[in-house]
């Protein structure tokens, strides 16, 4: 069997999620090439080594620049904060490496476009990890839309709600600093909703928005793990949005409302959307990720109502690789699906999806939303 040697940059939240995916992908999916956990890159060698030992990485390294140049590495996986994405991707493309990059693709449209053009020019397989597309229920929604089951799409409404920063004592982690993360709830979770909207409905051509920072100063972070952190006594300014809401006009004629917030008590990872079409509706909430809600307008009068499809049948996307119907999948499976699809694209010389062009188009909408939050006006999305 062919192999794909992977170098993964970042070993914390996404580092662990991606490490697990590389371990699982070839065991569950029939892949033309198997990922090899070659080198895990982290600035703190001892901490990276601990994760490397847990997941079975062959080596650790502290300098990504040396790693991207290695001839025994085929794929560079960027699982570090947004500020680092462009430089790593440009160097990787220059060395002819395939690239998987965490979302959002970059911190600005300019950076995202540079990454897209560099990957195209180098003719390397490139993918941005909007992993929620690869939830079986979401991929099923895509199939149903393409089969015309809800007719012409008229409205999109989404709310991506979290609550992990509601405590004012929660530290100023990198996600709350625009120089590292680009934006707040908007780019962190709103970007996922935008990707889903582009995937399921189509391109967005104009937006009008409102952003808000409720807690403007926080203790500096002394340590972070996943979405948890501890802080010290010194404080610093929050330079990103805590919440963002926006209206959107889709190029195909549909209209949309979006909300992204990390200030919704009780909502942990409530990534919700509902799509209204001329013949029916679809609804999804990641906190119940194995279910897809479906309403058909042509059901007999007196028998109409929302039904809940358990997206765990072998006929549903990705599911046949896993467990019998009804046994359910979790968050980590979305990453394994991404890695499986990426390995197929690399081995077969195909294209991955969503690719850097998609990442850049989502970035153009993020920028238009930020422009509108300042101007108070409708702003057209523009790739210029
Ligand atoms: N797809 C998803 O569902 C999802 C979820 C969470 C995060 N993300 C994305 O993944 C990326 C990483 O987020 P995270 O939650 O894993 O963050 P994290 O803070 O848990 O981990 C960041 C990692 O990057 C490393 N790092 C930071 N700066 C670096 C540099 N200059 N050089 C090398 N390594 C560096 C850190 O040491 C750490 O290992 C971000 O782009 C984020 O938006 C995606």
mmCIF file of N, CA and C in Angstrom, residues 173-248:
data_model
loop_
_atom_site.group_PDB
_atom_site.id
_atom_site.type_symbol
_atom_site.label_atom_id
_atom_site.label_comp_id
_atom_site.label_asym_id
_atom_site.label_seq_id
_atom_site.Cartn_x
_atom_site.Cartn_y
_atom_site.Cartn_z
ATOM 1 N N UNK A 173 -7.112 34.383 25.946
ATOM 2 C CA UNK A 173 -6.424 33.366 25.132
ATOM 3 C C UNK A 173 -6.232 33.918 23.717
ATOM 4 N N UNK A 174 -5.488 33.189 22.873
ATOM 5 C CA UNK A 174 -5.173 33.738 21.527
ATOM 6 C C UNK A 174 -6.438 33.988 20.715
ATOM 7 N N UNK A 175 -7.497 33.227 20.958
ATOM 8 C CA UNK A 175 -8.743 33.416 20.199
ATOM 9 C C UNK A 175 -9.402 34.774 20.483
ATOM 10 N N UNK A 176 -8.935 35.486 21.522
ATOM 11 C CA UNK A 176 -9.507 36.793 21.860
ATOM 12 C C UNK A 176 -8.579 37.935 21.444
ATOM 13 N N UNK A 177 -7.551 37.595 20.660
ATOM 14 C CA UNK A 177 -6.585 38.611 20.218
ATOM 15 C C UNK A 177 -6.560 38.643 18.689
ATOM 16 N N UNK A 178 -7.001 39.773 18.114
ATOM 17 C CA UNK A 178 -7.169 39.824 16.652
ATOM 18 C C UNK A 178 -5.852 39.627 15.900
ATOM 19 N N UNK A 179 -4.732 40.019 16.499
ATOM 20 C CA UNK A 179 -3.455 39.862 15.788
ATOM 21 C C UNK A 179 -3.131 38.379 15.575
ATOM 22 N N UNK A 180 -3.690 37.501 16.398
ATOM 23 C CA UNK A 180 -3.408 36.062 16.253
ATOM 24 C C UNK A 180 -4.560 35.334 15.564
ATOM 25 N N UNK A 181 -5.793 35.764 15.889
ATOM 26 C CA UNK A 181 -6.957 34.995 15.393
ATOM 27 C C UNK A 181 -7.694 35.686 14.248
ATOM 28 N N UNK A 182 -7.411 36.948 13.976
ATOM 29 C CA UNK A 182 -8.117 37.660 12.900
ATOM 30 C C UNK A 182 -9.431 38.258 13.369
ATOM 31 N N UNK A 183 -10.310 37.403 13.888
ATOM 32 C CA UNK A 183 -11.569 37.898 14.457
ATOM 33 C C UNK A 183 -11.999 36.941 15.561
ATOM 34 N N UNK A 184 -13.154 37.189 16.168
ATOM 35 C CA UNK A 184 -13.578 36.421 17.335
ATOM 36 C C UNK A 184 -14.528 35.283 16.983
ATOM 37 N N UNK A 185 -15.746 35.366 17.564
ATOM 38 C CA UNK A 185 -16.750 34.341 17.268
ATOM 39 C C UNK A 185 -16.963 34.259 15.765
ATOM 40 N N UNK A 186 -16.823 35.402 15.101
ATOM 41 C CA UNK A 186 -17.060 35.454 13.653
ATOM 42 C C UNK A 186 -16.187 34.451 12.893
ATOM 43 N N UNK A 187 -14.865 34.597 13.017
ATOM 44 C CA UNK A 187 -13.973 33.724 12.243
ATOM 45 C C UNK A 187 -13.856 32.336 12.837
ATOM 46 N N UNK A 188 -14.027 32.236 14.144
ATOM 47 C CA UNK A 188 -13.841 30.952 14.822
ATOM 48 C C UNK A 188 -15.001 30.008 14.521
ATOM 49 N N UNK A 189 -16.224 30.470 14.749
ATOM 50 C CA UNK A 189 -17.376 29.576 14.544
ATOM 51 C C UNK A 189 -18.303 30.065 13.421
ATOM 52 N N UNK A 190 -18.423 31.397 13.259
ATOM 53 C CA UNK A 190 -19.238 31.910 12.153
ATOM 54 C C UNK A 190 -18.702 31.422 10.814
ATOM 55 N N UNK A 191 -17.376 31.240 10.724
ATOM 56 C CA UNK A 191 -16.786 30.753 9.465
ATOM 57 C C UNK A 191 -17.330 29.368 9.119
ATOM 58 N N UNK A 192 -17.548 28.535 10.148
ATOM 59 C CA UNK A 192 -18.122 27.204 9.888
ATOM 60 C C UNK A 192 -19.528 27.339 9.288
ATOM 61 N N UNK A 193 -20.335 28.264 9.857
ATOM 62 C CA UNK A 193 -21.697 28.449 9.320
ATOM 63 C C UNK A 193 -21.644 28.949 7.885
ATOM 64 N N UNK A 194 -20.692 29.861 7.616
ATOM 65 C CA UNK A 194 -20.571 30.373 6.245
ATOM 66 C C UNK A 194 -20.196 29.255 5.289
ATOM 67 N N UNK A 195 -19.280 28.380 5.718
ATOM 68 C CA UNK A 195 -18.898 27.280 4.836
ATOM 69 C C UNK A 195 -20.098 26.367 4.581
ATOM 70 N N UNK A 196 -20.864 26.085 5.630
ATOM 71 C CA UNK A 196 -22.042 25.222 5.443
ATOM 72 C C UNK A 196 -23.052 25.884 4.510
ATOM 73 N N UNK A 197 -23.225 27.198 4.663
ATOM 74 C CA UNK A 197 -24.177 27.916 3.814
ATOM 75 C C UNK A 197 -23.717 27.900 2.355
ATOM 76 N N UNK A 198 -22.411 28.090 2.135
ATOM 77 C CA UNK A 198 -21.900 28.048 0.753
ATOM 78 C C UNK A 198 -22.069 26.651 0.171
ATOM 79 N N UNK A 199 -21.808 25.629 1.002
ATOM 80 C CA UNK A 199 -21.897 24.215 0.576
ATOM 81 C C UNK A 199 -23.337 23.830 0.230
ATOM 82 N N UNK A 200 -24.271 24.267 1.074
ATOM 83 C CA UNK A 200 -25.658 23.786 0.941
ATOM 84 C C UNK A 200 -26.538 24.722 0.112
ATOM 85 N N UNK A 201 -26.238 26.013 0.130
ATOM 86 C CA UNK A 201 -27.116 26.977 -0.555
ATOM 87 C C UNK A 201 -26.406 27.634 -1.747
ATOM 88 N N UNK A 202 -25.182 28.103 -1.555
ATOM 89 C CA UNK A 202 -24.449 28.726 -2.664
ATOM 90 C C UNK A 202 -23.714 29.981 -2.213
ATOM 91 N N UNK A 203 -23.181 30.699 -3.207
ATOM 92 C CA UNK A 203 -22.340 31.863 -2.888
ATOM 93 C C UNK A 203 -23.153 32.997 -2.263
ATOM 94 N N UNK A 204 -22.490 33.742 -1.386
ATOM 95 C CA UNK A 204 -23.108 34.901 -0.741
ATOM 96 C C UNK A 204 -22.570 36.146 -1.428
ATOM 97 N N UNK A 205 -23.479 37.050 -1.854
ATOM 98 C CA UNK A 205 -22.964 38.215 -2.587
ATOM 99 C C UNK A 205 -22.960 39.510 -1.786
ATOM 100 N N UNK A 206 -23.768 39.600 -0.708
ATOM 101 C CA UNK A 206 -23.746 40.840 0.093
ATOM 102 C C UNK A 206 -24.212 40.539 1.514
ATOM 103 N N UNK A 207 -23.721 41.351 2.456
ATOM 104 C CA UNK A 207 -24.056 41.147 3.874
ATOM 105 C C UNK A 207 -24.233 42.492 4.572
ATOM 106 N N UNK A 208 -25.008 42.465 5.663
ATOM 107 C CA UNK A 208 -25.012 43.608 6.585
ATOM 108 C C UNK A 208 -24.950 43.033 7.989
ATOM 109 N N UNK A 209 -24.165 43.649 8.860
ATOM 110 C CA UNK A 209 -23.832 42.952 10.106
ATOM 111 C C UNK A 209 -23.729 43.868 11.318
ATOM 112 N N UNK A 210 -23.605 43.196 12.459
ATOM 113 C CA UNK A 210 -23.426 43.857 13.750
ATOM 114 C C UNK A 210 -22.485 42.966 14.538
ATOM 115 N N UNK A 211 -21.430 43.549 15.130
ATOM 116 C CA UNK A 211 -20.576 42.751 16.013
ATOM 117 C C UNK A 211 -20.529 43.434 17.376
ATOM 118 N N UNK A 212 -20.219 42.663 18.419
ATOM 119 C CA UNK A 212 -20.220 43.231 19.764
ATOM 120 C C UNK A 212 -19.170 42.534 20.628
ATOM 121 N N UNK A 213 -18.432 43.343 21.398
ATOM 122 C CA UNK A 213 -17.522 42.793 22.405
ATOM 123 C C UNK A 213 -18.092 43.179 23.758
ATOM 124 N N UNK A 214 -18.598 42.213 24.502
ATOM 125 C CA UNK A 214 -19.249 42.504 25.784
ATOM 126 C C UNK A 214 -18.226 42.687 26.898
ATOM 127 N N UNK A 215 -17.160 41.897 26.861
ATOM 128 C CA UNK A 215 -16.134 41.967 27.913
ATOM 129 C C UNK A 215 -14.852 42.428 27.233
ATOM 130 N N UNK A 216 -14.451 43.666 27.530
ATOM 131 C CA UNK A 216 -13.414 44.309 26.719
ATOM 132 C C UNK A 216 -11.997 44.123 27.274
ATOM 133 N N UNK A 217 -11.901 43.566 28.496
ATOM 134 C CA UNK A 217 -10.582 43.370 29.101
ATOM 135 C C UNK A 217 -10.605 42.064 29.895
ATOM 136 N N UNK A 218 -9.512 41.323 29.855
ATOM 137 C CA UNK A 218 -9.471 40.032 30.565
ATOM 138 C C UNK A 218 -8.070 39.779 31.118
ATOM 139 N N UNK A 219 -7.963 38.834 32.085
ATOM 140 C CA UNK A 219 -6.626 38.491 32.587
ATOM 141 C C UNK A 219 -5.790 37.811 31.503
ATOM 142 N N UNK A 220 -4.505 38.121 31.460
ATOM 143 C CA UNK A 220 -3.636 37.457 30.480
ATOM 144 C C UNK A 220 -3.577 35.961 30.802
ATOM 145 N N UNK A 221 -3.524 35.131 29.763
ATOM 146 C CA UNK A 221 -3.520 33.674 29.961
ATOM 147 C C UNK A 221 -2.140 33.201 30.397
ATOM 148 N N UNK A 222 -2.122 32.281 31.363
ATOM 149 C CA UNK A 222 -0.844 31.694 31.767
ATOM 150 C C UNK A 222 -0.707 30.274 31.206
ATOM 151 N N UNK A 223 -1.814 29.586 30.995
ATOM 152 C CA UNK A 223 -1.773 28.235 30.393
ATOM 153 C C UNK A 223 -3.095 27.968 29.702
ATOM 154 N N UNK A 224 -3.048 27.217 28.590
ATOM 155 C CA UNK A 224 -4.294 26.864 27.882
ATOM 156 C C UNK A 224 -4.286 25.386 27.518
ATOM 157 N N UNK A 225 -5.463 24.796 27.539
ATOM 158 C CA UNK A 225 -5.673 23.430 27.029
ATOM 159 C C UNK A 225 -7.039 23.413 26.370
ATOM 160 N N UNK A 226 -7.075 23.045 25.089
ATOM 161 C CA UNK A 226 -8.352 23.045 24.373
ATOM 162 C C UNK A 226 -9.010 24.408 24.514
ATOM 163 N N UNK A 227 -10.259 24.441 24.973
ATOM 164 C CA UNK A 227 -10.937 25.728 25.163
ATOM 165 C C UNK A 227 -10.892 26.159 26.629
ATOM 166 N N UNK A 228 -10.051 25.531 27.462
ATOM 167 C CA UNK A 228 -9.910 25.932 28.865
ATOM 168 C C UNK A 228 -8.589 26.687 29.035
ATOM 169 N N UNK A 229 -8.525 27.529 30.085
ATOM 170 C CA UNK A 229 -7.288 28.294 30.307
ATOM 171 C C UNK A 229 -7.244 28.797 31.738
ATOM 172 N N UNK A 230 -6.016 29.126 32.203
ATOM 173 C CA UNK A 230 -5.874 29.791 33.499
ATOM 174 C C UNK A 230 -5.221 31.142 33.236
ATOM 175 N N UNK A 231 -5.535 32.104 34.124
ATOM 176 C CA UNK A 231 -5.026 33.462 33.907
ATOM 177 C C UNK A 231 -4.261 33.985 35.099
ATOM 178 N N UNK A 232 -3.515 35.072 34.882
ATOM 179 C CA UNK A 232 -2.775 35.712 35.959
ATOM 180 C C UNK A 232 -3.487 36.974 36.416
ATOM 181 N N UNK A 233 -2.734 37.881 37.085
ATOM 182 C CA UNK A 233 -3.383 39.086 37.610
ATOM 183 C C UNK A 233 -3.306 40.258 36.626
ATOM 184 N N UNK A 234 -2.353 40.213 35.689
ATOM 185 C CA UNK A 234 -2.265 41.296 34.698
ATOM 186 C C UNK A 234 -3.386 41.136 33.677
ATOM 187 N N UNK A 235 -3.916 42.282 33.228
ATOM 188 C CA UNK A 235 -5.040 42.218 32.289
ATOM 189 C C UNK A 235 -4.663 42.834 30.949
ATOM 190 N N UNK A 236 -5.425 42.490 29.926
ATOM 191 C CA UNK A 236 -5.172 43.040 28.591
ATOM 192 C C UNK A 236 -6.480 43.212 27.839
ATOM 193 N N UNK A 237 -6.443 43.975 26.724
ATOM 194 C CA UNK A 237 -7.682 44.251 25.985
ATOM 195 C C UNK A 237 -8.110 43.096 25.070
ATOM 196 N N UNK A 238 -9.418 42.851 25.038
ATOM 197 C CA UNK A 238 -9.988 41.905 24.073
ATOM 198 C C UNK A 238 -10.121 42.672 22.756
ATOM 199 N N UNK A 239 -9.574 42.136 21.683
ATOM 200 C CA UNK A 239 -9.562 42.894 20.424
ATOM 201 C C UNK A 239 -10.390 42.210 19.324
ATOM 202 N N UNK A 240 -11.275 41.302 19.740
ATOM 203 C CA UNK A 240 -12.161 40.644 18.756
ATOM 204 C C UNK A 240 -13.601 40.712 19.245
ATOM 205 N N UNK A 241 -14.524 40.351 18.334
ATOM 206 C CA UNK A 241 -15.946 40.291 18.680
ATOM 207 C C UNK A 241 -16.240 39.103 19.575
ATOM 208 N N UNK A 242 -17.142 39.303 20.550
ATOM 209 C CA UNK A 242 -17.683 38.182 21.329
ATOM 210 C C UNK A 242 -18.863 37.563 20.586
ATOM 211 N N UNK A 243 -19.561 38.403 19.828
ATOM 212 C CA UNK A 243 -20.753 37.943 19.099
ATOM 213 C C UNK A 243 -20.858 38.696 17.784
ATOM 214 N N UNK A 244 -21.404 38.024 16.774
ATOM 215 C CA UNK A 244 -21.633 38.665 15.470
ATOM 216 C C UNK A 244 -22.951 38.163 14.913
ATOM 217 N N UNK A 245 -23.723 39.086 14.326
ATOM 218 C CA UNK A 245 -24.938 38.672 13.624
ATOM 219 C C UNK A 245 -24.948 39.357 12.262
ATOM 220 N N UNK A 246 -25.479 38.672 11.271
ATOM 221 C CA UNK A 246 -25.518 39.287 9.941
ATOM 222 C C UNK A 246 -26.643 38.714 9.079
ATOM 223 N N UNK A 247 -27.052 39.564 8.139
ATOM 224 C CA UNK A 247 -28.014 39.156 7.111
ATOM 225 C C UNK A 247 -27.225 38.943 5.832
ATOM 226 N N UNK A 248 -27.708 38.046 4.989
ATOM 227 C CA UNK A 248 -26.979 37.771 3.748
ATOM 228 C C UNK A 248 -27.927 37.630 2.575
#
